[in-house]
CSV table of C-alpha atoms and ligand atoms in Angstrom, one decimal:
chain,number,residue,atom,x,y,z
A,1,MET,CA,0.0,0.0,0.0
A,2,ALA,CA,1.5,3.3,-1.1
A,3,CYS,CA,-1.0,5.5,0.9
A,4,ALA,CA,0.7,7.8,3.3
A,5,THR,CA,-0.6,8.2,6.8
A,6,LEU,CA,-1.5,11.4,8.5
A,7,SER,CA,-1.7,10.8,12.3
A,8,ILE,CA,-3.7,13.3,14.2
A,9,ASP,CA,-3.3,13.5,18.0
A,10,LEU,CA,-6.7,14.6,19.3
A,11,ASP,CA,-5.4,14.8,22.9
A,12,ALA,CA,-2.8,17.4,21.7
A,13,ILE,CA,-5.5,19.4,20.1
A,14,CYS,CA,-7.6,19.3,23.3
A,15,ALA,CA,-4.5,20.2,25.3
A,16,ASN,CA,-3.9,23.2,23.0
A,17,TRP,CA,-7.5,24.3,23.5
A,18,ARG,CA,-7.2,24.1,27.3
A,19,ALA,CA,-3.9,26.0,27.2
A,20,LEU,CA,-5.5,28.8,25.2
A,21,ASP,CA,-8.5,28.8,27.5
A,22,ARG,CA,-6.2,29.2,30.5
A,23,LEU,CA,-4.7,32.4,28.9
A,24,SER,CA,-8.0,34.3,29.4
A,25,SER,CA,-9.9,34.9,32.6
A,26,PRO,CA,-12.5,32.3,33.7
A,27,ASP,CA,-15.3,34.7,32.6
A,28,THR,CA,-14.1,34.5,29.0
A,29,GLN,CA,-15.5,31.5,27.0
A,30,THR,CA,-13.1,29.8,24.5
A,31,ALA,CA,-14.7,28.6,21.3
A,32,ALA,CA,-13.1,26.5,18.6
A,33,VAL,CA,-12.7,27.4,15.0
A,34,VAL,CA,-13.1,24.2,12.8
A,35,LYS,CA,-13.6,25.8,9.4
A,36,ALA,CA,-12.0,24.2,6.3
A,37,ASP,CA,-12.6,20.8,7.7
A,38,GLY,CA,-10.8,21.6,11.0
A,39,TYR,CA,-7.8,23.2,9.2
A,40,GLY,CA,-7.5,20.0,7.1
A,41,LEU,CA,-7.4,17.6,10.1
A,42,GLY,CA,-11.1,16.5,10.0
A,43,ALA,CA,-13.7,18.7,11.5
A,44,PRO,CA,-16.0,16.0,12.8
A,45,ARG,CA,-13.4,14.1,14.8
A,46,VAL,CA,-11.7,17.3,16.0
A,47,ALA,CA,-14.9,19.0,17.0
A,48,ARG,CA,-16.2,15.9,18.8
A,49,ALA,CA,-13.0,15.6,20.8
A,50,LEU,CA,-13.1,19.3,21.7
A,51,ALA,CA,-16.8,19.1,22.7
A,52,GLN,CA,-15.8,16.3,25.1
A,53,ALA,CA,-13.0,18.5,26.4
A,54,GLY,CA,-15.5,21.2,27.2
A,55,ALA,CA,-15.9,23.4,24.0
A,56,ARG,CA,-19.5,24.6,23.7
A,57,ARG,CA,-19.2,26.9,20.7
A,58,PHE,CA,-17.8,26.3,17.3
A,59,PHE,CA,-17.1,28.5,14.2
A,60,VAL,CA,-17.1,27.5,10.6
A,61,ALA,CA,-16.7,29.6,7.4
A,62,LEU,CA,-19.7,28.2,5.4
A,63,THR,CA,-23.2,27.2,6.2
A,64,GLU,CA,-22.5,23.9,4.4
A,65,GLU,CA,-19.7,23.3,6.9
A,66,GLY,CA,-22.1,24.0,9.7
A,67,VAL,CA,-24.5,21.4,8.4
A,68,ALA,CA,-21.7,18.7,8.4
A,69,LEU,CA,-20.6,19.8,11.9
A,70,ARG,CA,-24.1,19.7,13.3
A,71,GLN,CA,-24.4,16.1,12.0
A,72,ALA,CA,-21.2,15.3,13.7
A,73,LEU,CA,-21.9,17.0,17.0
A,74,GLY,CA,-25.6,16.5,17.4
A,75,PRO,CA,-27.8,19.1,19.2
A,76,GLY,CA,-26.4,21.4,21.9
A,77,PRO,CA,-23.2,23.1,20.9
A,78,GLN,CA,-23.6,26.5,19.2
A,79,ILE,CA,-22.4,26.5,15.6
A,80,ASN,CA,-21.6,30.0,14.3
A,81,VAL,CA,-21.2,30.7,10.6
A,82,LEU,CA,-18.7,33.4,9.7
A,83,SER,CA,-19.9,34.0,6.2
A,84,GLY,CA,-23.3,34.9,7.5
A,85,HIS,CA,-26.7,34.3,6.0
A,86,MET,CA,-26.4,33.9,2.2
A,87,ALA,CA,-29.1,33.4,-0.3
A,88,GLY,CA,-30.1,29.8,-0.2
A,89,ASP,CA,-28.9,29.2,3.4
A,90,THR,CA,-32.2,29.7,5.2
A,91,ASP,CA,-33.4,26.1,5.4
A,92,MET,CA,-30.0,24.9,6.5
A,93,VAL,CA,-29.7,27.6,9.1
A,94,SER,CA,-33.1,26.8,10.5
A,95,ASP,CA,-33.2,23.0,10.2
A,96,LEU,CA,-29.6,22.5,11.6
A,97,ASP,CA,-29.8,25.3,14.2
A,98,LEU,CA,-26.9,27.3,12.9
A,99,THR,CA,-26.1,30.8,14.1
A,100,PRO,CA,-25.0,33.1,11.2
A,101,MET,CA,-22.8,36.0,11.9
A,102,LEU,CA,-24.5,38.7,9.8
A,103,ASN,CA,-21.9,40.8,7.8
A,104,SER,CA,-23.9,43.4,5.9
A,105,LEU,CA,-27.3,45.2,5.8
A,106,ASP,CA,-28.3,42.8,3.0
A,107,GLN,CA,-27.7,39.8,5.3
A,108,ILE,CA,-29.5,41.5,8.2
A,109,THR,CA,-32.5,42.1,6.0
A,110,ARG,CA,-32.5,38.5,4.6
A,111,HIS,CA,-32.2,37.0,8.1
A,112,PHE,CA,-34.9,39.2,9.7
A,113,GLU,CA,-37.3,38.5,6.9
A,114,ALA,CA,-36.7,34.8,6.6
A,115,LEU,CA,-36.1,33.8,10.2
A,116,PRO,CA,-37.2,36.6,12.5
A,117,ASP,CA,-36.9,34.5,15.6
A,118,HIS,CA,-33.8,32.6,14.8
A,119,PRO,CA,-30.5,33.4,16.7
A,120,PHE,CA,-27.9,35.5,15.0
A,121,GLY,CA,-24.7,37.4,15.7
A,122,ILE,CA,-23.2,40.5,14.0
A,123,GLN,CA,-19.8,40.8,12.6
A,124,LEU,CA,-18.4,44.4,12.6
A,125,ASP,CA,-15.6,45.7,10.6
A,126,SER,CA,-13.2,47.4,13.0
A,127,GLY,CA,-10.5,48.1,10.4
A,128,MET,CA,-9.6,45.0,8.5
A,129,ASN,CA,-11.9,45.8,5.6
A,130,ARG,CA,-12.7,42.2,4.8
A,131,LEU,CA,-16.0,41.1,6.4
A,132,GLY,CA,-18.4,42.9,8.6
A,133,ILE,CA,-20.6,46.0,9.0
A,134,GLU,CA,-18.7,49.3,9.0
A,135,ALA,CA,-19.1,52.0,11.7
A,136,ALA,CA,-21.3,54.4,9.7
A,137,GLU,CA,-23.7,51.6,8.7
A,138,TRP,CA,-23.7,50.2,12.2
A,139,GLU,CA,-24.6,53.5,13.7
A,140,ALA,CA,-27.7,53.6,11.4
A,141,VAL,CA,-29.0,50.1,12.2
A,142,ALA,CA,-27.6,49.4,15.7
A,143,SER,CA,-30.7,50.1,17.7
A,144,LEU,CA,-32.9,48.1,15.5
A,145,VAL,CA,-30.5,45.2,15.4
A,146,LEU,CA,-29.8,45.3,19.2
A,147,GLU,CA,-33.6,45.2,19.8
A,148,ALA,CA,-33.7,41.8,18.0
A,149,GLY,CA,-31.2,40.4,20.5
A,150,PRO,CA,-28.0,39.3,18.7
A,151,VAL,CA,-26.2,36.5,20.6
A,152,LEU,CA,-22.7,38.0,19.8
A,153,LEU,CA,-21.0,41.1,18.4
A,154,MET,CA,-17.7,40.1,16.9
A,155,SER,CA,-14.8,41.6,14.9
A,156,HIS,CA,-11.5,40.3,13.6
A,157,LEU,CA,-7.9,41.6,13.9
A,158,ALA,CA,-5.8,42.1,10.8
A,159,CYS,CA,-2.4,42.1,12.5
A,160,ALA,CA,-2.8,40.0,15.6
A,161,ASP,CA,0.3,38.0,14.8
A,162,THR,CA,2.4,41.2,15.0
A,163,PRO,CA,1.9,42.5,18.6
A,164,GLU,CA,3.7,45.8,17.9
A,165,ALA,CA,1.4,46.7,14.9
A,166,PRO,CA,-0.5,49.9,15.7
A,167,LEU,CA,-3.6,48.6,14.0
A,168,ASN,CA,-4.2,46.2,16.9
A,169,ARG,CA,-4.8,49.1,19.4
A,170,ALA,CA,-6.7,51.0,16.7
A,171,GLN,CA,-9.0,48.1,16.0
A,172,LEU,CA,-9.5,47.5,19.8
A,173,ALA,CA,-10.5,51.1,20.2
A,174,GLU,CA,-12.9,51.0,17.2
A,175,PHE,CA,-14.5,47.8,18.5
A,176,HIS,CA,-15.0,49.4,21.9
A,177,ALA,CA,-16.5,52.5,20.3
A,178,MET,CA,-18.9,50.3,18.2
A,179,THR,CA,-20.0,47.9,21.1
A,180,ASP,CA,-19.5,49.6,24.5
A,181,GLY,CA,-22.8,49.8,26.4
A,182,THR,CA,-24.7,47.4,24.2
A,183,GLY,CA,-24.7,44.6,26.9
A,184,VAL,CA,-24.3,42.0,24.2
A,185,PRO,CA,-21.5,39.4,24.5
A,186,ARG,CA,-18.5,40.4,22.4
A,187,SER,CA,-15.6,38.6,20.6
A,188,LEU,CA,-12.5,40.1,19.0
A,189,SER,CA,-9.7,37.6,19.1
A,190,ALA,CA,-8.5,34.5,17.3
A,191,THR,CA,-5.3,32.8,18.3
A,192,GLY,CA,-3.1,35.9,17.8
A,193,GLY,CA,-5.4,38.2,19.7
A,194,ILE,CA,-5.5,35.8,22.7
A,195,LEU,CA,-1.8,36.2,22.9
A,196,LEU,CA,-2.1,40.0,22.9
A,197,GLY,CA,-3.5,39.9,26.4
A,198,ARG,CA,-6.7,40.3,28.3
A,199,ASP,CA,-7.7,43.6,26.9
A,200,TYR,CA,-8.4,41.7,23.7
A,201,HIS,CA,-10.4,38.8,25.1
A,202,PHE,CA,-13.9,40.2,25.9
A,203,ASP,CA,-16.5,37.5,26.5
A,204,LEU,CA,-15.5,34.9,23.9
A,205,THR,CA,-12.3,34.0,22.0
A,206,ARG,CA,-12.1,32.1,18.7
A,207,PRO,CA,-8.8,30.2,18.3
A,208,GLY,CA,-8.2,28.2,15.2
A,209,VAL,CA,-4.6,27.6,14.2
A,210,GLY,CA,-3.3,27.4,17.8
A,211,LEU,CA,-5.5,24.4,18.4
A,212,TYR,CA,-3.7,22.6,15.5
A,213,GLY,CA,-0.2,23.4,16.7
A,214,GLY,CA,0.5,26.4,14.5
A,215,LEU,CA,2.1,29.8,15.0
A,216,PRO,CA,1.6,32.4,16.4
A,217,PHE,CA,0.9,30.0,19.4
A,218,ALA,CA,4.5,29.1,20.0
A,219,GLY,CA,3.6,27.1,23.0
A,220,ALA,CA,1.3,24.8,21.1
A,221,MET,CA,1.8,21.0,21.2
A,222,ARG,CA,2.4,19.5,17.8
A,223,CYS,CA,-0.5,17.4,16.7
A,224,VAL,CA,0.2,15.9,13.3
A,225,THR,CA,2.6,13.3,12.1
A,226,LEU,CA,2.9,12.5,8.4
A,227,ASP,CA,4.6,9.3,7.3
A,228,LEU,CA,5.3,8.6,3.7
A,229,PRO,CA,5.8,5.0,2.5
A,230,VAL,CA,9.1,4.2,0.7
A,231,ILE,CA,8.1,2.8,-2.7
A,232,GLN,CA,11.6,2.0,-4.0
A,233,THR,CA,15.2,2.7,-3.4
A,234,ARG,CA,18.1,2.9,-5.9
A,235,ASP,CA,21.9,3.5,-5.9
A,236,VAL,CA,23.1,6.5,-7.8
A,237,GLU,CA,26.7,7.3,-8.9
A,238,ALA,CA,28.4,10.6,-8.6
A,239,GLY,CA,27.2,12.8,-11.4
A,240,GLU,CA,23.8,11.1,-11.8
A,241,ALA,CA,20.8,13.4,-11.7
A,242,VAL,CA,17.5,12.7,-9.8
A,243,GLY,CA,14.0,13.7,-10.8
A,244,TYR,CA,12.4,16.3,-13.1
A,245,GLY,CA,14.7,18.9,-14.6
A,246,MET,CA,17.7,17.1,-13.1
A,247,GLY,CA,16.8,19.0,-9.9
A,248,TRP,CA,19.6,17.4,-7.9
A,249,VAL,CA,22.9,15.9,-9.0
A,250,ALA,CA,24.8,13.4,-6.8
A,251,GLN,CA,28.2,14.7,-5.7
A,252,HIS,CA,29.2,11.1,-4.5
A,253,PRO,CA,27.7,7.7,-4.7
A,254,THR,CA,24.6,7.4,-2.5
A,255,ARG,CA,21.2,5.7,-2.2
A,256,VAL,CA,17.9,7.4,-3.1
A,257,ALA,CA,14.5,6.5,-1.7
A,258,THR,CA,11.3,7.5,-3.5
A,259,VAL,CA,8.4,8.1,-1.2
A,260,ALA,CA,4.7,8.3,-1.9
A,261,ALA,CA,3.4,11.9,-1.6
A,262,GLY,CA,3.8,15.1,-3.6
A,263,TYR,CA,2.4,18.5,-4.3
A,264,ALA,CA,-1.0,17.0,-5.1
A,265,ASP,CA,-1.0,16.0,-1.4
A,266,GLY,CA,-0.1,19.5,-0.2
A,267,LEU,CA,3.6,19.1,0.0
A,268,HIS,CA,4.4,22.3,-1.9
A,269,ARG,CA,6.8,22.1,-4.9
A,270,ALA,CA,8.6,25.0,-3.3
A,271,LEU,CA,10.0,22.4,-0.7
A,272,SER,CA,12.2,21.0,-3.5
A,273,ASN,CA,15.8,20.5,-2.1
A,274,LYS,CA,14.8,22.4,1.1
A,275,VAL,CA,13.7,20.2,3.9
A,276,MET,CA,14.4,16.9,5.7
A,277,LEU,CA,12.5,13.7,5.9
A,278,TRP,CA,13.2,11.6,9.0
A,279,ALA,CA,14.0,8.0,9.6
A,280,GLY,CA,13.2,8.0,13.3
A,281,ASP,CA,15.6,10.7,14.7
A,282,VAL,CA,17.9,10.6,11.6
A,283,PRO,CA,17.4,13.5,9.1
A,284,CYS,CA,17.4,12.6,5.4
A,285,PRO,CA,17.5,15.5,2.9
A,286,LEU,CA,14.7,15.9,0.4
A,287,ILE,CA,16.5,16.0,-2.9
A,288,GLY,CA,15.4,17.2,-6.3
A,289,ARG,CA,12.0,18.4,-7.2
A,290,VAL,CA,8.8,17.5,-5.4
A,291,SER,CA,6.6,16.0,-8.1
A,292,MET,CA,2.8,15.5,-8.1
A,293,ASP,CA,2.8,12.1,-6.3
A,294,LEU,CA,6.4,11.5,-5.3
A,295,ILE,CA,9.4,12.8,-3.4
A,296,THR,CA,13.0,11.7,-3.6
A,297,VAL,CA,15.2,11.5,-0.5
A,298,ASP,CA,18.9,10.9,0.1
A,299,VAL,CA,19.1,7.9,2.4
A,300,GLY,CA,22.7,7.0,1.7
A,301,HIS,CA,23.7,7.4,5.3
A,302,LEU,CA,21.1,5.0,6.7
A,303,GLN,CA,22.2,1.5,7.8
A,304,GLU,CA,18.7,0.2,7.1
A,305,ILE,CA,16.0,1.6,4.9
A,306,PRO,CA,12.7,2.0,6.9
A,307,SER,CA,9.3,1.2,5.4
A,308,SER,CA,8.4,4.9,5.6
A,309,LEU,CA,10.0,8.4,6.2
A,310,SER,CA,8.2,11.2,8.1
A,311,ILE,CA,8.0,14.8,6.9
A,312,LEU,CA,5.9,16.1,9.8
A,313,ASN,CA,6.9,15.0,13.3
A,314,GLY,CA,8.3,16.1,16.6
A,315,GLN,CA,11.4,17.6,14.8
A,316,GLN,CA,9.7,19.3,11.9
A,317,GLY,CA,6.3,21.0,12.2
A,318,VAL,CA,3.9,22.7,9.8
A,319,ASP,CA,5.6,26.1,10.4
A,320,ASP,CA,9.0,24.6,9.4
A,321,LEU,CA,7.5,23.4,6.1
A,322,ALA,CA,5.8,26.7,5.7
A,323,ASP,CA,9.1,28.7,6.2
A,324,ALA,CA,10.8,26.5,3.6
A,325,ALA,CA,7.9,27.0,1.1
A,326,GLY,CA,7.6,30.7,1.8
A,327,THR,CA,4.1,30.5,3.2
A,328,ILE,CA,2.3,30.1,6.6
A,329,GLY,CA,1.4,27.0,8.7
A,330,TYR,CA,-2.3,27.6,8.0
A,331,GLU,CA,-1.7,27.0,4.3
A,332,VAL,CA,0.4,23.9,4.9
A,333,LEU,CA,-2.3,22.4,7.2
A,334,THR,CA,-5.3,23.2,5.0
A,335,SER,CA,-3.4,21.9,1.9
A,336,LEU,CA,-2.9,18.4,3.4
A,337,GLY,CA,-4.6,16.4,0.7
A,338,PRO,CA,-7.5,14.0,0.7
A,339,ARG,CA,-5.2,11.0,-0.3
A,340,TYR,CA,-3.7,10.5,3.1
A,341,GLY,CA,-5.1,7.8,5.4
A,342,ARG,CA,-6.1,9.7,8.4
A,343,ARG,CA,-5.5,8.0,11.7
A,344,TYR,CA,-6.7,9.5,15.0
A,345,THR,CA,-5.3,8.9,18.4
A,346,GLY,CA,-6.7,10.0,21.8
A,347,GLY,CA,-9.8,12.1,22.2
A,348,ARG,CA,-11.7,9.6,24.3
A,349,LYS,CA,-11.6,9.4,28.0
B,401,PLP,C1,-10.1,31.9,10.8
B,401,PLP,C2,-10.7,32.8,11.8
B,401,PLP,C3,-10.5,32.7,13.1
B,401,PLP,C4,-9.4,31.7,13.7
B,401,PLP,O1,-8.2,32.3,13.4
B,401,PLP,P1,-6.8,31.7,13.8
B,401,PLP,O2,-5.8,32.7,13.5
B,401,PLP,O3,-6.7,30.4,13.1
B,401,PLP,O4,-6.9,31.4,15.3
B,401,PLP,C5,-11.2,33.4,14.0
B,401,PLP,N1,-12.1,34.4,13.6
B,401,PLP,C6,-12.3,34.6,12.3
B,401,PLP,C7,-13.3,35.6,11.8
B,401,PLP,C8,-11.6,33.8,11.3
B,401,PLP,O5,-11.8,34.1,10.0
């Protein structure tokens, strides 16, 4: 079998959720963001484990993701939809008891007309200019909206991973100006905002990437291991080239292993010649170009060729791969492809 194995440690994800929860005061609730299939790790399994660990509120990007999540979680936990109430969403919102975060006057109108008694939240734009109602619009509709009893007023920080960015304080001030005195529960912070300190926590935080072991939560536990089966090995002589475009040329005789995963599995082509794979604790350089389904690795220094080599493990995490590929851990996680066999550990007491 040439199917690579992505192992997901649900206990580590729950430990990260608890660690982030401990960073805010006991009055602040900690939700869990499981959009994009739980950042690529499997929203149903991740969310069920987090619900067992005590998470009562979840965020997804799309209503369709909310439907799948409700089916996994059953009734009870609140499922918030960040993209709000779009045309065609009404039946799903109502039948699956989803809570849309309304982002515009259009969405507010749609929701109030279609589901006047159904819970909703409001997303405000405090300076990111991506999603949410702007200050002037909010001023015009706030009293009407507040009368309808939103369950949450939220906004999102554009620079939370850069504590010294002046925009953080500016967004905090804008969010206060838009929401002080409303008496409605408030939420401003994702993982980065939690790390900015208690001023940013309000009533509810919304961590995503930190749960999955990614920066900016440097204290996170790693929660994924990715093992790639060795399909074949060969000896190469000095001067022989390996892979597409002769991407690597042997300087001395060595042994090359070909392993089963490539850029179609989310291992970016930009990793070519840049990172290590691991035989237990022994690093083995990725050599040549990453191709669609295959990676080549220099294993000339190994006494014995193992049946698989790992590319994500205790030594090398998603942010290490991201650095090498010139991207962020979020993109590495959410790119992890559908071909891996996903194996879950932990998560049940
Ligand atoms: C994705 C997202 C989050 C979670 O962000 P992380 O940086 O992954 O913690 C929280 N809130 C909103 C609005 C988001 O889009």
